[in-house]
CSV table of C-alpha atoms in Angstrom, one decimal:
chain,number,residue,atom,x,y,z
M,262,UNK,CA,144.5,168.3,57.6
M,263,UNK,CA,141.4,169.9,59.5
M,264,UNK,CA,139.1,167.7,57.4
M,265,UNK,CA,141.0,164.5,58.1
M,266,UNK,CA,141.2,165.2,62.0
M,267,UNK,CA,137.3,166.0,61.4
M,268,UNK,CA,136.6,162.5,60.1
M,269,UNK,CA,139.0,160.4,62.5
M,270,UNK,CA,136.7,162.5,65.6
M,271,UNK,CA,133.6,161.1,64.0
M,272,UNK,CA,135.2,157.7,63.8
M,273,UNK,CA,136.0,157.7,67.1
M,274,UNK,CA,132.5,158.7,67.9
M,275,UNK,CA,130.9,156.3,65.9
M,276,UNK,CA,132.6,153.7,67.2
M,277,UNK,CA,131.8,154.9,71.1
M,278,UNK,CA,127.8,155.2,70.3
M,279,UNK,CA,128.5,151.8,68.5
M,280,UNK,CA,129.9,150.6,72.0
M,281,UNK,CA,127.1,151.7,74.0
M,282,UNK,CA,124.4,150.6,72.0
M,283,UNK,CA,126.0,147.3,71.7
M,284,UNK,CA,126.4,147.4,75.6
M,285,UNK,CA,123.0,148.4,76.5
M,286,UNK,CA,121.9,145.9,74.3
M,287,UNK,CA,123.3,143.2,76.6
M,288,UNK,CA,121.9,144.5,79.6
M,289,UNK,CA,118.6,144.4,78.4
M,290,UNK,CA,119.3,141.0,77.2
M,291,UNK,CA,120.5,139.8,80.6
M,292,UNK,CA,117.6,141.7,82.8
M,293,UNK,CA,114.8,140.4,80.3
M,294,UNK,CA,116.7,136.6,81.1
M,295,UNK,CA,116.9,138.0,84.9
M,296,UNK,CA,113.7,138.2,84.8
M,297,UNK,CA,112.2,135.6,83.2
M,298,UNK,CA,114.4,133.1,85.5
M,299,UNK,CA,112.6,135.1,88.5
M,300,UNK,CA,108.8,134.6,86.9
M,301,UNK,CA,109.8,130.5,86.1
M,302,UNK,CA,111.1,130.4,89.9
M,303,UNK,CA,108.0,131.6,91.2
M,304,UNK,CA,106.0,129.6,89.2
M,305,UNK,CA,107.4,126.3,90.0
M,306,UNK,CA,107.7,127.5,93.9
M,307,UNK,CA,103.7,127.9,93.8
M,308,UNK,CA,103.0,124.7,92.6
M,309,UNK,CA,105.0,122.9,94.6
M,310,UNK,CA,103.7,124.7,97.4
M,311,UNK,CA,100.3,124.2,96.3
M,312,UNK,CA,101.1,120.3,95.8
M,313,UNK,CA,102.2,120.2,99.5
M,314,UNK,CA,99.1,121.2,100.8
M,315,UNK,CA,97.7,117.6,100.3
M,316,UNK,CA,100.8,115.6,101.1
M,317,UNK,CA,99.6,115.5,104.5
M,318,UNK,CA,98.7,117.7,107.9
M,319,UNK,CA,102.5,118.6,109.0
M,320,UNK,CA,100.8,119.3,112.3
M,321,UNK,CA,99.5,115.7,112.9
M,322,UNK,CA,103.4,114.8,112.0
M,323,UNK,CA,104.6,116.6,114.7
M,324,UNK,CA,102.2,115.7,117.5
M,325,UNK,CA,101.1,112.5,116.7
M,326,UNK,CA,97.5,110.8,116.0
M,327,UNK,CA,97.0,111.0,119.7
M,328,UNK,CA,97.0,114.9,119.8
M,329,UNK,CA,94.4,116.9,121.5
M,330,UNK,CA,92.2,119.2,119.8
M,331,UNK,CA,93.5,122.5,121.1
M,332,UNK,CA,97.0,121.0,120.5
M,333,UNK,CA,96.7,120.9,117.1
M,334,UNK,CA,94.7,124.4,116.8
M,335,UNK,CA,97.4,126.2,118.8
M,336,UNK,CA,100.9,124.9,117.2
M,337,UNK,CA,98.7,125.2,113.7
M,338,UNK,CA,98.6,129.0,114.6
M,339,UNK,CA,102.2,129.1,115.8
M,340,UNK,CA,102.7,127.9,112.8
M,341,UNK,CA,101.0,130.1,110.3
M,342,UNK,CA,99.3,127.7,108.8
M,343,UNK,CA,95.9,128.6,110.2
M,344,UNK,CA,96.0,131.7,107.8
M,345,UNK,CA,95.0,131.7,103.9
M,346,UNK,CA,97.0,129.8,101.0
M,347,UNK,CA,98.1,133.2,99.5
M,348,UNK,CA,99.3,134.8,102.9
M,349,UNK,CA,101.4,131.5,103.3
M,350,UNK,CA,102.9,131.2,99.8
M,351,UNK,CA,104.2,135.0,100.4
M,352,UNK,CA,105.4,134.3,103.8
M,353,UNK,CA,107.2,131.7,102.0
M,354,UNK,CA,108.3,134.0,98.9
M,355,UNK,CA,109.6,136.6,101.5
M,356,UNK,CA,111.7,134.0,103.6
M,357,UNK,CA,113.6,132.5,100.8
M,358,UNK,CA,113.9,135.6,99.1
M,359,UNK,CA,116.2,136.0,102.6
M,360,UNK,CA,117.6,132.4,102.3
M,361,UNK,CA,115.6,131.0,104.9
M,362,UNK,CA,113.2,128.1,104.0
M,363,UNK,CA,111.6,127.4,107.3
M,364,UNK,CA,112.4,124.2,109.4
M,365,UNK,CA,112.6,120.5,108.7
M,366,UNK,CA,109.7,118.6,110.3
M,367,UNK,CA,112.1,115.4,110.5
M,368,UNK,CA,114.9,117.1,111.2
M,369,UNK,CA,113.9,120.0,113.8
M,370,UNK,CA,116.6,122.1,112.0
M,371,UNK,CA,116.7,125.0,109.7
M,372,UNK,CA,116.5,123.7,106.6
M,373,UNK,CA,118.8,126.4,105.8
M,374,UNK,CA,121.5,125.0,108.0
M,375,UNK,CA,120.7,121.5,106.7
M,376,UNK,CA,121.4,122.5,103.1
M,377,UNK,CA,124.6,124.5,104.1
M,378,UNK,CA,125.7,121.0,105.7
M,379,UNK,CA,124.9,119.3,102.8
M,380,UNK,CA,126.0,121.4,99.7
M,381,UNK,CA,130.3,121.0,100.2
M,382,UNK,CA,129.7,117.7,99.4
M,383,UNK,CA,127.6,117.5,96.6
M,384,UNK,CA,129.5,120.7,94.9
M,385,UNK,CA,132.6,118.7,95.0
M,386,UNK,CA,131.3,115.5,93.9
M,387,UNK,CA,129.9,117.5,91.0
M,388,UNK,CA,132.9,119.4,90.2
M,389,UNK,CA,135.4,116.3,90.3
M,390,UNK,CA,133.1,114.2,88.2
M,391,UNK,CA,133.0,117.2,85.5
M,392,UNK,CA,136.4,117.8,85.6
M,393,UNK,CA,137.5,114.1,85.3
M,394,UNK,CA,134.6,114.3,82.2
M,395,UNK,CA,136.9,117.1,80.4
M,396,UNK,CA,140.0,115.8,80.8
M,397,UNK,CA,139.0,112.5,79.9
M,398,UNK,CA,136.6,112.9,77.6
M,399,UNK,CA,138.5,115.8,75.1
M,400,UNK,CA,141.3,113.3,74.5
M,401,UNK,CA,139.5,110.4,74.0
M,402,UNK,CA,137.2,112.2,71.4
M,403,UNK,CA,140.3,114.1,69.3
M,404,UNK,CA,142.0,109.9,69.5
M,405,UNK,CA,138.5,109.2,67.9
M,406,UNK,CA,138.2,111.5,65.2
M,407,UNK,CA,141.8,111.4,64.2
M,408,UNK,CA,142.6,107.6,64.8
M,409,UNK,CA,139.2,106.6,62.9
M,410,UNK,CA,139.0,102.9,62.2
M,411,UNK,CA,141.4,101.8,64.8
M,412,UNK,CA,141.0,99.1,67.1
M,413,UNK,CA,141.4,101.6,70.1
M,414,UNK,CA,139.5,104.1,68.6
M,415,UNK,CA,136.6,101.6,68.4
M,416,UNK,CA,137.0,100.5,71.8
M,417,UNK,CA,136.4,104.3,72.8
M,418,UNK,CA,133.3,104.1,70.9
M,419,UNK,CA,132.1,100.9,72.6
M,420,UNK,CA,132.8,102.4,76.4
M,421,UNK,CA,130.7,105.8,75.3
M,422,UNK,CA,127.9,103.4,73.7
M,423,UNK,CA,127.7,102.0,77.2
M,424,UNK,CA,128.0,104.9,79.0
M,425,UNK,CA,125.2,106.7,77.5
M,426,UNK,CA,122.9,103.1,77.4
M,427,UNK,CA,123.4,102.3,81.1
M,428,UNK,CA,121.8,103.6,84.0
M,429,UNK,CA,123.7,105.4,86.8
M,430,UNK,CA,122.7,103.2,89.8
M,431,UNK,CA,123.6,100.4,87.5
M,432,UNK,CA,127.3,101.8,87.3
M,433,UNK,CA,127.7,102.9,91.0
M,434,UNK,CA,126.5,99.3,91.8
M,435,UNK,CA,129.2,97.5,89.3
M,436,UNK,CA,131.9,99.7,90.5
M,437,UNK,CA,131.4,98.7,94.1
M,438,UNK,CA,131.1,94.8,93.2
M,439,UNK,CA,134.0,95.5,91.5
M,440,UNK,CA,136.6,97.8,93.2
M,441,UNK,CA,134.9,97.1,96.7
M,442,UNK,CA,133.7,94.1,97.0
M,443,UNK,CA,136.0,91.6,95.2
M,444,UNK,CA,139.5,93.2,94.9
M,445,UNK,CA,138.8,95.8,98.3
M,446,UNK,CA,140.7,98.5,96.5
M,447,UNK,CA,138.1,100.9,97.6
M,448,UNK,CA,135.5,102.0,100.0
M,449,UNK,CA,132.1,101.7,98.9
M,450,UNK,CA,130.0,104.2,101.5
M,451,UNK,CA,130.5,107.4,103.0
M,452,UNK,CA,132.6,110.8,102.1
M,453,UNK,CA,135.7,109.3,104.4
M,454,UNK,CA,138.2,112.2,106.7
M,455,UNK,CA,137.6,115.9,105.7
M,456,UNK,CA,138.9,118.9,106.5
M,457,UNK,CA,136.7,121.4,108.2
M,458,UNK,CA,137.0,125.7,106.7
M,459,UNK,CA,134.0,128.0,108.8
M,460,UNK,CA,131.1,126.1,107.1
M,461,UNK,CA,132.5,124.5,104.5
M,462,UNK,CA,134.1,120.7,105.0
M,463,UNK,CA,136.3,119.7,102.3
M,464,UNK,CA,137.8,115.6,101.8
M,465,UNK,CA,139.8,117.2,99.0
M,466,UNK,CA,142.2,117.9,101.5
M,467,UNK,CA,143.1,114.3,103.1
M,468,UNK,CA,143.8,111.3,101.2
M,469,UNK,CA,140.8,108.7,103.0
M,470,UNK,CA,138.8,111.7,101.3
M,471,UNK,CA,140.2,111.1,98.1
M,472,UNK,CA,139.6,107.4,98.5
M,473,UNK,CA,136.1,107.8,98.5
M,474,UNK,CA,136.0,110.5,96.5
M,475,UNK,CA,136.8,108.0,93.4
M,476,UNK,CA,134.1,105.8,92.9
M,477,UNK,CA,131.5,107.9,92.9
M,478,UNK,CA,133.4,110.4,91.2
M,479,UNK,CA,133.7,107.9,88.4
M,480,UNK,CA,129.7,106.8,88.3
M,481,UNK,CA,128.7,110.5,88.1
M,482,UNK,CA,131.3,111.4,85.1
M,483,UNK,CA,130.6,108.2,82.7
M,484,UNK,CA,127.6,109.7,81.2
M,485,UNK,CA,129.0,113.0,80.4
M,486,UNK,CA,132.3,112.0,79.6
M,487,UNK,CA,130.6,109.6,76.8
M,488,UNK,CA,128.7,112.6,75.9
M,489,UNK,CA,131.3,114.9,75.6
M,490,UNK,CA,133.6,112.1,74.1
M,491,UNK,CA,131.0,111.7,71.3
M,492,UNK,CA,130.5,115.6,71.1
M,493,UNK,CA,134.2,116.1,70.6
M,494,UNK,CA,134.6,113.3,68.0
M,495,UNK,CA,131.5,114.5,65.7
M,496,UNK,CA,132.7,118.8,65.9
M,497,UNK,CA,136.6,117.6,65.5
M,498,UNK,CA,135.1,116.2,62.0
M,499,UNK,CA,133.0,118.7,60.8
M,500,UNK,CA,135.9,120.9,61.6
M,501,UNK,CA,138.5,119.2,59.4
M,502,UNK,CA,136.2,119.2,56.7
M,503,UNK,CA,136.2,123.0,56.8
M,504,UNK,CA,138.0,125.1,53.8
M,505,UNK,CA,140.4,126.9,56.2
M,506,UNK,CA,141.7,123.2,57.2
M,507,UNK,CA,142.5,122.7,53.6
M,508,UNK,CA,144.1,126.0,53.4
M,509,UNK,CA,146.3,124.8,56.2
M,510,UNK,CA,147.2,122.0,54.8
M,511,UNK,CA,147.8,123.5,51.4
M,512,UNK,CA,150.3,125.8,53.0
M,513,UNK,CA,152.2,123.1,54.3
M,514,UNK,CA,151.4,123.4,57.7
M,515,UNK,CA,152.1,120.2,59.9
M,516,UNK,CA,148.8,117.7,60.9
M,517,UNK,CA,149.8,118.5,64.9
M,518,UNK,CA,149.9,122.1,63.9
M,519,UNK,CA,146.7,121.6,62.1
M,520,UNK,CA,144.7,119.1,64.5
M,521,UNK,CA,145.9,121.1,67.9
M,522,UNK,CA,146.4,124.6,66.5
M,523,UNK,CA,143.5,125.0,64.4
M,524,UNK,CA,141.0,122.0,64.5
M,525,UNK,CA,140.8,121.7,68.4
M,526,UNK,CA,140.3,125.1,69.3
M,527,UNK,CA,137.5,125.6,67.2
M,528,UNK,CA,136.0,121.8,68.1
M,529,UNK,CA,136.1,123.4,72.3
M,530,UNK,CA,134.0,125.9,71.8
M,531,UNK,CA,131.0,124.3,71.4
M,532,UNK,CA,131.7,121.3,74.1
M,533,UNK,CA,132.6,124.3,76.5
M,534,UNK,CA,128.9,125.6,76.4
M,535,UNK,CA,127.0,122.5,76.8
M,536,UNK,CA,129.9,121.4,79.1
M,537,UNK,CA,128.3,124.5,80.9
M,538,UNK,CA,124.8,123.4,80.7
M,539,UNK,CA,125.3,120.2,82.1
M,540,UNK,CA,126.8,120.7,84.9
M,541,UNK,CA,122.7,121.1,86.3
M,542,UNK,CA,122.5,118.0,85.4
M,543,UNK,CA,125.5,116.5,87.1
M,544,UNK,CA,123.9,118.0,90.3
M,545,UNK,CA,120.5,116.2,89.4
M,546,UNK,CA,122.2,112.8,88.7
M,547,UNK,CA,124.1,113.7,92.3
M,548,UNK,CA,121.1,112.1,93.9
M,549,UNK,CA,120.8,109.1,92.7
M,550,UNK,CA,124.6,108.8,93.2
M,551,UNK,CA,124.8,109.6,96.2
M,552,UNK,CA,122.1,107.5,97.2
M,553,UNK,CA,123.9,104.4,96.2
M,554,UNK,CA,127.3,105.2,97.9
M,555,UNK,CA,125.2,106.9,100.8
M,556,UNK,CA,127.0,110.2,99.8
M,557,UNK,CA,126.4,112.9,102.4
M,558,UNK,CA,125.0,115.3,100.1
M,559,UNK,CA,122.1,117.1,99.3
M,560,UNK,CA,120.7,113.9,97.0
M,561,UNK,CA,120.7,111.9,99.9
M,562,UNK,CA,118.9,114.8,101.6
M,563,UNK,CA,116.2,115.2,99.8
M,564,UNK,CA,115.8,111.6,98.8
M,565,UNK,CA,115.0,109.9,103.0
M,566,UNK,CA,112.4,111.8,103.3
M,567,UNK,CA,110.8,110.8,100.4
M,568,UNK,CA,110.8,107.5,101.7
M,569,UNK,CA,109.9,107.6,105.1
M,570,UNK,CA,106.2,107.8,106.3
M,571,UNK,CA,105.2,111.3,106.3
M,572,UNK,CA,102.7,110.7,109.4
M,573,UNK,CA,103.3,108.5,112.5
């Protein structure tokens, strides 16, 4: 008996060494990751800094053509920018490492402030539009895969053809000719009534929020609910083709047993990850959305200055 308690101790110790090795494993993983997102940040903050150094004097911008020499010498002190690129860059580093990125010379605001304004907006727009992707996408891609060959199923195929092939401004534009313009369903600018918690400003709340929540809402998703419809119908295939799916059906299991029991919860797990992955670039197709609905969100943000006149 002393021999078997012996071995089920060193079991249980195995298995714990086992567990931490595994464990520290992963944390080295995730700091090496940590890090190397830190070294890619700070490489792509110094050479957009670098590339704003001949985008114009922000100086002249602020005090006109018509400014006086000692003008321009004294607020390019105040500013900093009298000193070496290096001392500015870590100026810069050490600011937004404390979530301050200086002030808007349009604006005259924190920029800071500006993108806490902004952000409620284009977060929701972002996580509507991927949540109307999933729950519209999933279904139509498990009707594709199962229902191959019928008419519906090839209309579904069609529709995520065209939502991949067309551009996004293309869509916004349609859906306001459409919805807005001929049969005035819907409004076609603006973010409509919200509802105001501390800092953050919600239309999720109201229903003249909701109302313009929908169109754009609808342009943002098409592309990744055809991508995800596509995704779906192609792993839902590969996945009935498996052995353990014949097993199933061998053992007399039923085909929604099989399709929804089996097949589908294997098919998610991929679309789940790059579900995950895209939602970066749901954000980055935010701009041009939000540009054609005027959106007030950080797209629409970043994109006037861009194309105003950076000197007067």
């Amino acid at each position: 008996m002393s021999g078997v308690a012996s071995a089920r101790e060193d079991l249980r110790r195995g298995a714990f060494f086992q567990g931490s090795d595994a464990f520290t494993r992963m944390a080295a993983f995730i700091f090496r990751r940590l890090i190397q997102a830190i070294v890619v940040m700070v490489v792509v903050a110094f050479v957009s800094f670098l590339l704003f150094q001949y985008v114009g004097d922000p100086v002249v911008f602020l005090l006109g053509q018509d400014a006086k020499p000692e003008q321009i010498r004294q607020l390019r002190a105040d500013l900093g920018l009298d000193q070496p690129f290096f001392v500015q860059f870590w100026h810069f580093l050490v600011n937004a490492a404390q979530g301050e990125f200086g002030l808007s010379l349009r604006q005259g605001q924190k920029v800071s402030r500006l993108l806490g304004e902004r952000f409620p907006a284009t977060f929701e727009l972002s996580i509507v539009a991927a949540a109307l992707a999933l729950l519209v996408g999933v279904p139509m891609g498990v009707y594709a895969a199962l229902k191959r060959g019928k008419a519906l199923s090839q209309v579904f195929m069609v529709v995520s053809l065209l939502g991949v092939s067309l551009p996004t401004f293309l869509i916004g534009i349609l859906l306001i000719l459409i919805f807005s313009v001929l049969l005035g369903w819907m409004p076609s600018f603006g973010r409509g009534e919200t509802v105001q918690f501390g800092w953050w400003s919600s239309g999720l709340f109201t229903r003249d929020g909701w109302m313009h929540m929908i169109l754009p809402a609808i342009t943002l998703a098409i592309f990744q609910l055809a991508l995800i419809m596509r995704l779906v119908r192609a792993e839902m295939l590969e996945v009935l083709r498996t052995d353990y799916i014949k097993f199933a059906r061998a053992r007399g299991l039923t085909d929604r047993a099989i399709h929804y029991g089996h097949a589908l919860k294997n098919t998610l797990v991929p679309v789940m990850t790059i579900t995950g992955l895209q939602l970066g670039g749901l954000i980055a197709f935010a701009i041009i959305t939000e540009t054609v609905f005027q959106w007030p969100g950080m797209g629409l943000l970043f994109i006037r200055p861009s194309l105003s006149p950076t000197c007067r």
